[in-house]
Amino acid sequence: MRLEFEKNMNRSALYDENDKLVGESTFSPSDKKWIIEHTYVDDSARGMGYASKLVEMIVEKAREEHVKIIPLCPYAKKEFEKKSEYNDVLYK
């Protein structure tokens, strides 16, 4: 499995060994904030922590670009509630 941040597509993506997209977390960029709208992982890759890694990748890029995040996606929202280390990028 391979994780990639694809800024031109506003997402972090998970590809399998055949380069098939099997997961993604998407965001909408706006003035100094990104809104995480959707996180999905295919059944073939579920239960291995990939959804968390997809959200984490967006968080890391947001830090690099000095933007805040609004986690509208229910999965991302739970991740932000569980991980206090994400508070620095949480839009309040």
mmCIF file of N, CA, C and O in Angstrom:
data_model
loop_
_atom_site.group_PDB
_atom_site.id
_atom_site.type_symbol
_atom_site.label_atom_id
_atom_site.label_comp_id
_atom_site.label_asym_id
_atom_site.label_seq_id
_atom_site.Cartn_x
_atom_site.Cartn_y
_atom_site.Cartn_z
ATOM 1 N N MET A 1 0.842 -1.184 0.000
ATOM 2 C CA MET A 1 0.000 0.000 0.000
ATOM 3 C C MET A 1 0.885 1.244 0.000
ATOM 4 O O MET A 1 1.939 1.263 0.608
ATOM 5 N N ARG A 2 0.403 2.264 -0.686
ATOM 6 C CA ARG A 2 1.169 3.503 -0.820
ATOM 7 C C ARG A 2 0.252 4.686 -0.528
ATOM 8 O O ARG A 2 -0.839 4.796 -1.074
ATOM 9 N N LEU A 3 0.709 5.563 0.362
ATOM 10 C CA LEU A 3 -0.005 6.792 0.698
ATOM 11 C C LEU A 3 0.614 7.961 -0.042
ATOM 12 O O LEU A 3 1.841 8.063 -0.108
ATOM 13 N N GLU A 4 -0.231 8.842 -0.576
ATOM 14 C CA GLU A 4 0.258 10.039 -1.270
ATOM 15 C C GLU A 4 -0.633 11.225 -0.938
ATOM 16 O O GLU A 4 -1.843 11.076 -0.827
ATOM 17 N N PHE A 5 -0.002 12.389 -0.814
ATOM 18 C CA PHE A 5 -0.754 13.631 -0.695
ATOM 19 C C PHE A 5 -0.839 14.230 -2.090
ATOM 20 O O PHE A 5 0.186 14.480 -2.722
ATOM 21 N N GLU A 6 -2.056 14.422 -2.582
ATOM 22 C CA GLU A 6 -2.266 14.933 -3.936
ATOM 23 C C GLU A 6 -2.953 16.292 -3.838
ATOM 24 O O GLU A 6 -4.183 16.389 -3.896
ATOM 25 N N LYS A 7 -2.142 17.322 -3.669
ATOM 26 C CA LYS A 7 -2.690 18.666 -3.460
ATOM 27 C C LYS A 7 -3.545 19.125 -4.634
ATOM 28 O O LYS A 7 -4.574 19.775 -4.439
ATOM 29 N N ASN A 8 -3.146 18.786 -5.848
ATOM 30 C CA ASN A 8 -3.903 19.215 -7.026
ATOM 31 C C ASN A 8 -5.301 18.588 -7.051
ATOM 32 O O ASN A 8 -6.191 19.088 -7.733
ATOM 33 N N MET A 9 -5.491 17.498 -6.291
ATOM 34 C CA MET A 9 -6.806 16.850 -6.218
ATOM 35 C C MET A 9 -7.447 17.048 -4.845
ATOM 36 O O MET A 9 -8.493 16.463 -4.552
ATOM 37 N N ASN A 10 -6.796 17.845 -3.995
ATOM 38 C CA ASN A 10 -7.308 18.139 -2.645
ATOM 39 C C ASN A 10 -7.606 16.873 -1.854
ATOM 40 O O ASN A 10 -8.699 16.705 -1.309
ATOM 41 N N ARG A 11 -6.590 16.010 -1.769
ATOM 42 C CA ARG A 11 -6.814 14.774 -1.022
ATOM 43 C C ARG A 11 -5.500 14.102 -0.632
ATOM 44 O O ARG A 11 -4.445 14.368 -1.210
ATOM 45 N N SER A 12 -5.621 13.221 0.341
ATOM 46 C CA SER A 12 -4.591 12.224 0.586
ATOM 47 C C SER A 12 -5.179 10.930 0.050
ATOM 48 O O SER A 12 -6.391 10.687 0.158
ATOM 49 N N ALA A 13 -4.350 10.110 -0.569
ATOM 50 C CA ALA A 13 -4.852 8.929 -1.267
ATOM 51 C C ALA A 13 -4.058 7.685 -0.891
ATOM 52 O O ALA A 13 -2.868 7.763 -0.590
ATOM 53 N N LEU A 14 -4.749 6.557 -0.928
ATOM 54 C CA LEU A 14 -4.151 5.259 -0.648
ATOM 55 C C LEU A 14 -4.297 4.388 -1.890
ATOM 56 O O LEU A 14 -5.403 4.234 -2.418
ATOM 57 N N TYR A 15 -3.168 3.868 -2.355
ATOM 58 C CA TYR A 15 -3.155 3.006 -3.537
ATOM 59 C C TYR A 15 -2.658 1.616 -3.155
ATOM 60 O O TYR A 15 -1.751 1.489 -2.328
ATOM 61 N N ASP A 16 -3.228 0.603 -3.792
ATOM 62 C CA ASP A 16 -2.755 -0.756 -3.550
ATOM 63 C C ASP A 16 -1.550 -1.052 -4.446
ATOM 64 O O ASP A 16 -1.078 -0.185 -5.193
ATOM 65 N N GLU A 17 -1.077 -2.285 -4.393
ATOM 66 C CA GLU A 17 0.124 -2.670 -5.150
ATOM 67 C C GLU A 17 -0.074 -2.621 -6.655
ATOM 68 O O GLU A 17 0.894 -2.614 -7.419
ATOM 69 N N ASN A 18 -1.328 -2.541 -7.109
ATOM 70 C CA ASN A 18 -1.625 -2.419 -8.546
ATOM 71 C C ASN A 18 -1.947 -0.981 -8.947
ATOM 72 O O ASN A 18 -2.503 -0.738 -10.011
ATOM 73 N N ASP A 19 -1.637 -0.035 -8.075
ATOM 74 C CA ASP A 19 -1.916 1.390 -8.278
ATOM 75 C C ASP A 19 -3.404 1.700 -8.382
ATOM 76 O O ASP A 19 -3.811 2.683 -8.989
ATOM 77 N N LYS A 20 -4.226 0.868 -7.789
ATOM 78 C CA LYS A 20 -5.662 1.119 -7.729
ATOM 79 C C LYS A 20 -5.949 1.945 -6.477
ATOM 80 O O LYS A 20 -5.464 1.635 -5.386
ATOM 81 N N LEU A 21 -6.747 3.002 -6.636
ATOM 82 C CA LEU A 21 -7.143 3.830 -5.498
ATOM 83 C C LEU A 21 -8.049 3.009 -4.590
ATOM 84 O O LEU A 21 -9.090 2.515 -5.021
ATOM 85 N N VAL A 22 -7.633 2.840 -3.327
ATOM 86 C CA VAL A 22 -8.438 2.065 -2.383
ATOM 87 C C VAL A 22 -8.832 2.873 -1.154
ATOM 88 O O VAL A 22 -9.496 2.355 -0.256
ATOM 89 N N GLY A 23 -8.445 4.155 -1.122
ATOM 90 C CA GLY A 23 -8.841 5.004 -0.009
ATOM 91 C C GLY A 23 -8.470 6.442 -0.271
ATOM 92 O O GLY A 23 -7.569 6.731 -1.055
ATOM 93 N N GLU A 24 -9.225 7.338 0.381
ATOM 94 C CA GLU A 24 -8.906 8.756 0.255
ATOM 95 C C GLU A 24 -9.543 9.544 1.374
ATOM 96 O O GLU A 24 -10.526 9.115 1.983
ATOM 97 N N SER A 25 -8.953 10.682 1.660
ATOM 98 C CA SER A 25 -9.542 11.679 2.531
ATOM 99 C C SER A 25 -9.472 12.979 1.751
ATOM 100 O O SER A 25 -8.401 13.394 1.312
ATOM 101 N N THR A 26 -10.634 13.590 1.527
ATOM 102 C CA THR A 26 -10.701 14.774 0.666
ATOM 103 C C THR A 26 -10.981 16.027 1.488
ATOM 104 O O THR A 26 -11.612 15.969 2.543
ATOM 105 N N PHE A 27 -10.498 17.155 0.966
ATOM 106 C CA PHE A 27 -10.721 18.433 1.649
ATOM 107 C C PHE A 27 -10.986 19.526 0.625
ATOM 108 O O PHE A 27 -10.585 19.425 -0.537
ATOM 109 N N SER A 28 -11.676 20.561 1.094
ATOM 110 C CA SER A 28 -11.905 21.757 0.279
ATOM 111 C C SER A 28 -11.076 22.879 0.867
ATOM 112 O O SER A 28 -11.237 23.216 2.039
ATOM 113 N N PRO A 29 -10.173 23.451 0.075
ATOM 114 C CA PRO A 29 -9.366 24.556 0.589
ATOM 115 C C PRO A 29 -10.106 25.889 0.457
ATOM 116 O O PRO A 29 -10.868 26.095 -0.485
ATOM 117 N N SER A 30 -9.895 26.745 1.451
ATOM 118 C CA SER A 30 -10.383 28.121 1.373
ATOM 119 C C SER A 30 -9.371 28.991 2.111
ATOM 120 O O SER A 30 -8.293 28.513 2.454
ATOM 121 N N ASP A 31 -9.703 30.215 2.365
ATOM 122 C CA ASP A 31 -8.764 31.147 2.997
ATOM 123 C C ASP A 31 -8.206 30.606 4.308
ATOM 124 O O ASP A 31 -8.901 30.562 5.315
ATOM 125 N N LYS A 32 -6.978 30.170 4.268
ATOM 126 C CA LYS A 32 -6.239 29.717 5.448
ATOM 127 C C LYS A 32 -6.919 28.592 6.221
ATOM 128 O O LYS A 32 -6.660 28.396 7.408
ATOM 129 N N LYS A 33 -7.811 27.845 5.550
ATOM 130 C CA LYS A 33 -8.365 26.666 6.196
ATOM 131 C C LYS A 33 -8.744 25.615 5.160
ATOM 132 O O LYS A 33 -9.021 25.933 4.008
ATOM 133 N N TRP A 34 -8.683 24.368 5.605
ATOM 134 C CA TRP A 34 -9.103 23.239 4.781
ATOM 135 C C TRP A 34 -10.252 22.559 5.495
ATOM 136 O O TRP A 34 -10.204 22.360 6.711
ATOM 137 N N ILE A 35 -11.275 22.176 4.752
ATOM 138 C CA ILE A 35 -12.424 21.483 5.311
ATOM 139 C C ILE A 35 -12.351 20.027 4.863
ATOM 140 O O ILE A 35 -12.503 19.735 3.679
ATOM 141 N N ILE A 36 -12.086 19.122 5.819
ATOM 142 C CA ILE A 36 -12.067 17.695 5.478
ATOM 143 C C ILE A 36 -13.518 17.242 5.361
ATOM 144 O O ILE A 36 -14.285 17.312 6.316
ATOM 145 N N GLU A 37 -13.873 16.786 4.161
ATOM 146 C CA GLU A 37 -15.265 16.470 3.860
ATOM 147 C C GLU A 37 -15.573 14.981 3.864
ATOM 148 O O GLU A 37 -16.708 14.574 4.111
ATOM 149 N N HIS A 38 -14.594 14.161 3.536
ATOM 150 C CA HIS A 38 -14.886 12.752 3.296
ATOM 151 C C HIS A 38 -13.631 11.910 3.498
ATOM 152 O O HIS A 38 -12.552 12.301 3.063
ATOM 153 N N THR A 39 -13.801 10.791 4.179
ATOM 154 C CA THR A 39 -12.716 9.812 4.311
ATOM 155 C C THR A 39 -13.301 8.445 4.000
ATOM 156 O O THR A 39 -14.357 8.086 4.525
ATOM 157 N N TYR A 40 -12.622 7.717 3.134
ATOM 158 C CA TYR A 40 -13.112 6.403 2.716
ATOM 159 C C TYR A 40 -11.940 5.454 2.514
ATOM 160 O O TYR A 40 -10.910 5.835 1.966
ATOM 161 N N VAL A 41 -12.124 4.206 2.962
ATOM 162 C CA VAL A 41 -11.164 3.138 2.689
ATOM 163 C C VAL A 41 -11.964 1.921 2.226
ATOM 164 O O VAL A 41 -12.944 1.526 2.860
ATOM 165 N N ASP A 42 -11.540 1.342 1.119
ATOM 166 C CA ASP A 42 -12.177 0.159 0.552
ATOM 167 C C ASP A 42 -12.150 -0.999 1.551
ATOM 168 O O ASP A 42 -11.231 -1.104 2.369
ATOM 169 N N ASP A 43 -13.146 -1.872 1.455
ATOM 170 C CA ASP A 43 -13.220 -3.037 2.349
ATOM 171 C C ASP A 43 -11.922 -3.839 2.363
ATOM 172 O O ASP A 43 -11.533 -4.378 3.404
ATOM 173 N N SER A 44 -11.241 -3.912 1.230
ATOM 174 C CA SER A 44 -10.011 -4.702 1.129
ATOM 175 C C SER A 44 -8.872 -4.154 1.993
ATOM 176 O O SER A 44 -7.905 -4.869 2.267
ATOM 177 N N ALA A 45 -8.978 -2.904 2.431
ATOM 178 C CA ALA A 45 -7.903 -2.284 3.212
ATOM 179 C C ALA A 45 -8.376 -1.793 4.583
ATOM 180 O O ALA A 45 -7.628 -1.134 5.294
ATOM 181 N N ARG A 46 -9.586 -2.119 4.948
ATOM 182 C CA ARG A 46 -10.121 -1.655 6.239
ATOM 183 C C ARG A 46 -9.510 -2.411 7.408
ATOM 184 O O ARG A 46 -9.038 -3.529 7.269
ATOM 185 N N GLY A 47 -9.536 -1.746 8.550
ATOM 186 C CA GLY A 47 -9.058 -2.374 9.774
ATOM 187 C C GLY A 47 -7.556 -2.380 9.942
ATOM 188 O O GLY A 47 -7.027 -3.027 10.840
ATOM 189 N N MET A 48 -6.857 -1.636 9.095
ATOM 190 C CA MET A 48 -5.391 -1.602 9.157
ATOM 191 C C MET A 48 -4.856 -0.210 9.511
ATOM 192 O O MET A 48 -3.664 0.036 9.409
ATOM 193 N N GLY A 49 -5.745 0.697 9.875
ATOM 194 C CA GLY A 49 -5.311 2.028 10.293
ATOM 195 C C GLY A 49 -5.085 3.019 9.167
ATOM 196 O O GLY A 49 -4.570 4.109 9.393
ATOM 197 N N TYR A 50 -5.476 2.662 7.952
ATOM 198 C CA TYR A 50 -5.215 3.558 6.821
ATOM 199 C C TYR A 50 -6.044 4.834 6.866
ATOM 200 O O TYR A 50 -5.561 5.900 6.483
ATOM 201 N N ALA A 51 -7.285 4.758 7.327
ATOM 202 C CA ALA A 51 -8.113 5.966 7.388
ATOM 203 C C ALA A 51 -7.460 7.004 8.295
ATOM 204 O O ALA A 51 -7.379 8.188 7.961
ATOM 205 N N SER A 52 -6.949 6.550 9.423
ATOM 206 C CA SER A 52 -6.249 7.441 10.348
ATOM 207 C C SER A 52 -5.015 8.057 9.687
ATOM 208 O O SER A 52 -4.737 9.253 9.844
ATOM 209 N N LYS A 53 -4.291 7.259 8.925
ATOM 210 C CA LYS A 53 -3.094 7.764 8.243
ATOM 211 C C LYS A 53 -3.439 8.768 7.148
ATOM 212 O O LYS A 53 -2.695 9.722 6.911
ATOM 213 N N LEU A 54 -4.578 8.571 6.492
ATOM 214 C CA LEU A 54 -5.013 9.527 5.460
ATOM 215 C C LEU A 54 -5.307 10.890 6.093
ATOM 216 O O LEU A 54 -4.894 11.926 5.567
ATOM 217 N N VAL A 55 -6.000 10.888 7.230
ATOM 218 C CA VAL A 55 -6.290 12.145 7.930
ATOM 219 C C VAL A 55 -4.993 12.758 8.454
ATOM 220 O O VAL A 55 -4.760 13.972 8.319
ATOM 221 N N GLU A 56 -4.130 11.930 9.024
ATOM 222 C CA GLU A 56 -2.856 12.417 9.546
ATOM 223 C C GLU A 56 -2.028 13.101 8.456
ATOM 224 O O GLU A 56 -1.380 14.125 8.710
ATOM 225 N N MET A 57 -2.051 12.574 7.257
ATOM 226 C CA MET A 57 -1.291 13.170 6.160
ATOM 227 C C MET A 57 -1.806 14.584 5.850
ATOM 228 O O MET A 57 -1.010 15.500 5.616
ATOM 229 N N ILE A 58 -3.108 14.772 5.871
ATOM 230 C CA ILE A 58 -3.670 16.110 5.652
ATOM 231 C C ILE A 58 -3.268 17.040 6.792
ATOM 232 O O ILE A 58 -2.899 18.193 6.560
ATOM 233 N N VAL A 59 -3.300 16.547 8.019
ATOM 234 C CA VAL A 59 -2.890 17.355 9.172
ATOM 235 C C VAL A 59 -1.441 17.810 9.019
ATOM 236 O O VAL A 59 -1.120 18.987 9.225
ATOM 237 N N GLU A 60 -0.559 16.895 8.643
ATOM 238 C CA GLU A 60 0.858 17.247 8.480
ATOM 239 C C GLU A 60 1.055 18.302 7.400
ATOM 240 O O GLU A 60 1.838 19.246 7.576
ATOM 241 N N LYS A 61 0.348 18.172 6.290
ATOM 242 C CA LYS A 61 0.476 19.161 5.214
ATOM 243 C C LYS A 61 -0.115 20.500 5.634
ATOM 244 O O LYS A 61 0.408 21.559 5.265
ATOM 245 N N ALA A 62 -1.183 20.475 6.392
ATOM 246 C CA ALA A 62 -1.771 21.724 6.887
ATOM 247 C C ALA A 62 -0.773 22.462 7.782
ATOM 248 O O ALA A 62 -0.655 23.692 7.701
ATOM 249 N N ARG A 63 -0.066 21.732 8.611
ATOM 250 C CA ARG A 63 0.966 22.349 9.457
ATOM 251 C C ARG A 63 2.038 23.005 8.596
ATOM 252 O O ARG A 63 2.439 24.143 8.856
ATOM 253 N N GLU A 64 2.496 22.282 7.579
ATOM 254 C CA GLU A 64 3.536 22.816 6.702
ATOM 255 C C GLU A 64 3.083 24.096 6.004
ATOM 256 O O GLU A 64 3.878 25.000 5.776
ATOM 257 N N GLU A 65 1.798 24.148 5.655
ATOM 258 C CA GLU A 65 1.276 25.292 4.905
ATOM 259 C C GLU A 65 0.608 26.341 5.787
ATOM 260 O O GLU A 65 0.051 27.315 5.291
ATOM 261 N N HIS A 66 0.662 26.124 7.104
ATOM 262 C CA HIS A 66 0.115 27.075 8.080
ATOM 263 C C HIS A 66 -1.367 27.362 7.846
ATOM 264 O O HIS A 66 -1.784 28.521 7.837
ATOM 265 N N VAL A 67 -2.124 26.285 7.669
ATOM 266 C CA VAL A 67 -3.573 26.421 7.529
ATOM 267 C C VAL A 67 -4.257 25.638 8.641
ATOM 268 O O VAL A 67 -3.669 24.737 9.243
ATOM 269 N N LYS A 68 -5.496 25.993 8.928
ATOM 270 C CA LYS A 68 -6.303 25.312 9.935
ATOM 271 C C LYS A 68 -7.257 24.350 9.237
ATOM 272 O O LYS A 68 -7.507 24.453 8.040
ATOM 273 N N ILE A 69 -7.797 23.422 10.012
ATOM 274 C CA ILE A 69 -8.690 22.395 9.468
ATOM 275 C C ILE A 69 -10.027 22.418 10.188
ATOM 276 O O ILE A 69 -10.083 22.521 11.413
ATOM 277 N N ILE A 70 -11.084 22.281 9.390
ATOM 278 C CA ILE A 70 -12.428 22.040 9.915
ATOM 279 C C ILE A 70 -12.763 20.591 9.542
ATOM 280 O O ILE A 70 -12.916 20.285 8.359
ATOM 281 N N PRO A 71 -12.849 19.692 10.524
ATOM 282 C CA PRO A 71 -13.129 18.287 10.212
ATOM 283 C C PRO A 71 -14.638 18.005 10.142
ATOM 284 O O PRO A 71 -15.237 17.591 11.121
ATOM 285 N N LEU A 72 -15.243 18.228 8.991
ATOM 286 C CA LEU A 72 -16.677 17.964 8.828
ATOM 287 C C LEU A 72 -16.973 16.481 8.666
ATOM 288 O O LEU A 72 -18.022 16.001 9.093
ATOM 289 N N CYS A 73 -16.090 15.762 8.043
ATOM 290 C CA CYS A 73 -16.239 14.317 7.863
ATOM 291 C C CYS A 73 -16.347 13.665 9.251
ATOM 292 O O CYS A 73 -15.537 13.960 10.133
ATOM 293 N N PRO A 74 -17.343 12.812 9.471
ATOM 294 C CA PRO A 74 -17.498 12.186 10.790
ATOM 295 C C PRO A 74 -16.254 11.433 11.270
ATOM 296 O O PRO A 74 -15.896 11.514 12.443
ATOM 297 N N TYR A 75 -15.568 10.755 10.356
ATOM 298 C CA TYR A 75 -14.353 10.032 10.768
ATOM 299 C C TYR A 75 -13.265 11.017 11.192
ATOM 300 O O TYR A 75 -12.637 10.849 12.241
ATOM 301 N N ALA A 76 -13.025 12.041 10.389
ATOM 302 C CA ALA A 76 -11.999 13.028 10.718
ATOM 303 C C ALA A 76 -12.345 13.737 12.031
ATOM 304 O O ALA A 76 -11.465 13.993 12.854
ATOM 305 N N LYS A 77 -13.616 14.034 12.227
ATOM 306 C CA LYS A 77 -14.045 14.697 13.460
ATOM 307 C C LYS A 77 -13.698 13.833 14.675
ATOM 308 O O LYS A 77 -13.182 14.336 15.682
ATOM 309 N N LYS A 78 -13.928 12.525 14.586
ATOM 310 C CA LYS A 78 -13.571 11.618 15.683
ATOM 311 C C LYS A 78 -12.068 11.584 15.902
ATOM 312 O O LYS A 78 -11.601 11.537 17.045
ATOM 313 N N GLU A 79 -11.305 11.611 14.825
ATOM 314 C CA GLU A 79 -9.850 11.625 14.947
ATOM 315 C C GLU A 79 -9.379 12.883 15.689
ATOM 316 O O GLU A 79 -8.499 12.812 16.541
ATOM 317 N N PHE A 80 -9.971 14.018 15.363
ATOM 318 C CA PHE A 80 -9.601 15.267 16.031
ATOM 319 C C PHE A 80 -10.008 15.248 17.503
ATOM 320 O O PHE A 80 -9.326 15.806 18.345
ATOM 321 N N GLU A 81 -11.122 14.600 17.811
ATOM 322 C CA GLU A 81 -11.561 14.494 19.205
ATOM 323 C C GLU A 81 -10.637 13.575 20.004
ATOM 324 O O GLU A 81 -10.367 13.825 21.175
ATOM 325 N N LYS A 82 -10.121 12.521 19.378
ATOM 326 C CA LYS A 82 -9.242 11.554 20.051
ATOM 327 C C LYS A 82 -7.817 12.052 20.203
ATOM 328 O O LYS A 82 -7.132 11.693 21.154
ATOM 329 N N LYS A 83 -7.351 12.843 19.251
ATOM 330 C CA LYS A 83 -5.925 13.194 19.192
ATOM 331 C C LYS A 83 -5.704 14.672 19.501
ATOM 332 O O LYS A 83 -5.806 15.529 18.635
ATOM 333 N N SER A 84 -5.351 14.939 20.732
ATOM 334 C CA SER A 84 -5.125 16.329 21.143
ATOM 335 C C SER A 84 -3.961 16.960 20.383
ATOM 336 O O SER A 84 -3.880 18.186 20.268
ATOM 337 N N GLU A 85 -3.077 16.133 19.823
ATOM 338 C CA GLU A 85 -1.949 16.673 19.058
ATOM 339 C C GLU A 85 -2.394 17.356 17.764
ATOM 340 O O GLU A 85 -1.591 18.019 17.109
ATOM 341 N N TYR A 86 -3.668 17.209 17.408
ATOM 342 C CA TYR A 86 -4.195 17.888 16.223
ATOM 343 C C TYR A 86 -4.761 19.266 16.550
ATOM 344 O O TYR A 86 -5.150 20.005 15.656
ATOM 345 N N ASN A 87 -4.811 19.617 17.839
ATOM 346 C CA ASN A 87 -5.427 20.892 18.244
ATOM 347 C C ASN A 87 -4.774 22.109 17.603
ATOM 348 O O ASN A 87 -5.428 23.121 17.386
ATOM 349 N N ASP A 88 -3.485 22.009 17.293
ATOM 350 C CA ASP A 88 -2.788 23.165 16.713
ATOM 351 C C ASP A 88 -3.300 23.536 15.327
ATOM 352 O O ASP A 88 -3.154 24.670 14.891
ATOM 353 N N VAL A 89 -3.912 22.578 14.623
ATOM 354 C CA VAL A 89 -4.426 22.871 13.287
ATOM 355 C C VAL A 89 -5.950 22.921 13.245
ATOM 356 O O VAL A 89 -6.530 23.158 12.201
ATOM 357 N N LEU A 90 -6.597 22.721 14.389
ATOM 358 C CA LEU A 90 -8.059 22.750 14.441
ATOM 359 C C LEU A 90 -8.562 24.182 14.354
ATOM 360 O O LEU A 90 -8.149 25.042 15.140
ATOM 361 N N TYR A 91 -9.440 24.444 13.413
ATOM 362 C CA TYR A 91 -10.032 25.769 13.254
ATOM 363 C C TYR A 91 -11.075 25.954 14.349
ATOM 364 O O TYR A 91 -11.971 25.133 14.505
ATOM 365 N N LYS A 92 -10.929 27.052 15.102
ATOM 366 C CA LYS A 92 -11.860 27.303 16.213
ATOM 367 C C LYS A 92 -12.591 28.597 16.033
ATOM 368 O O LYS A 92 -12.123 29.521 15.466
#
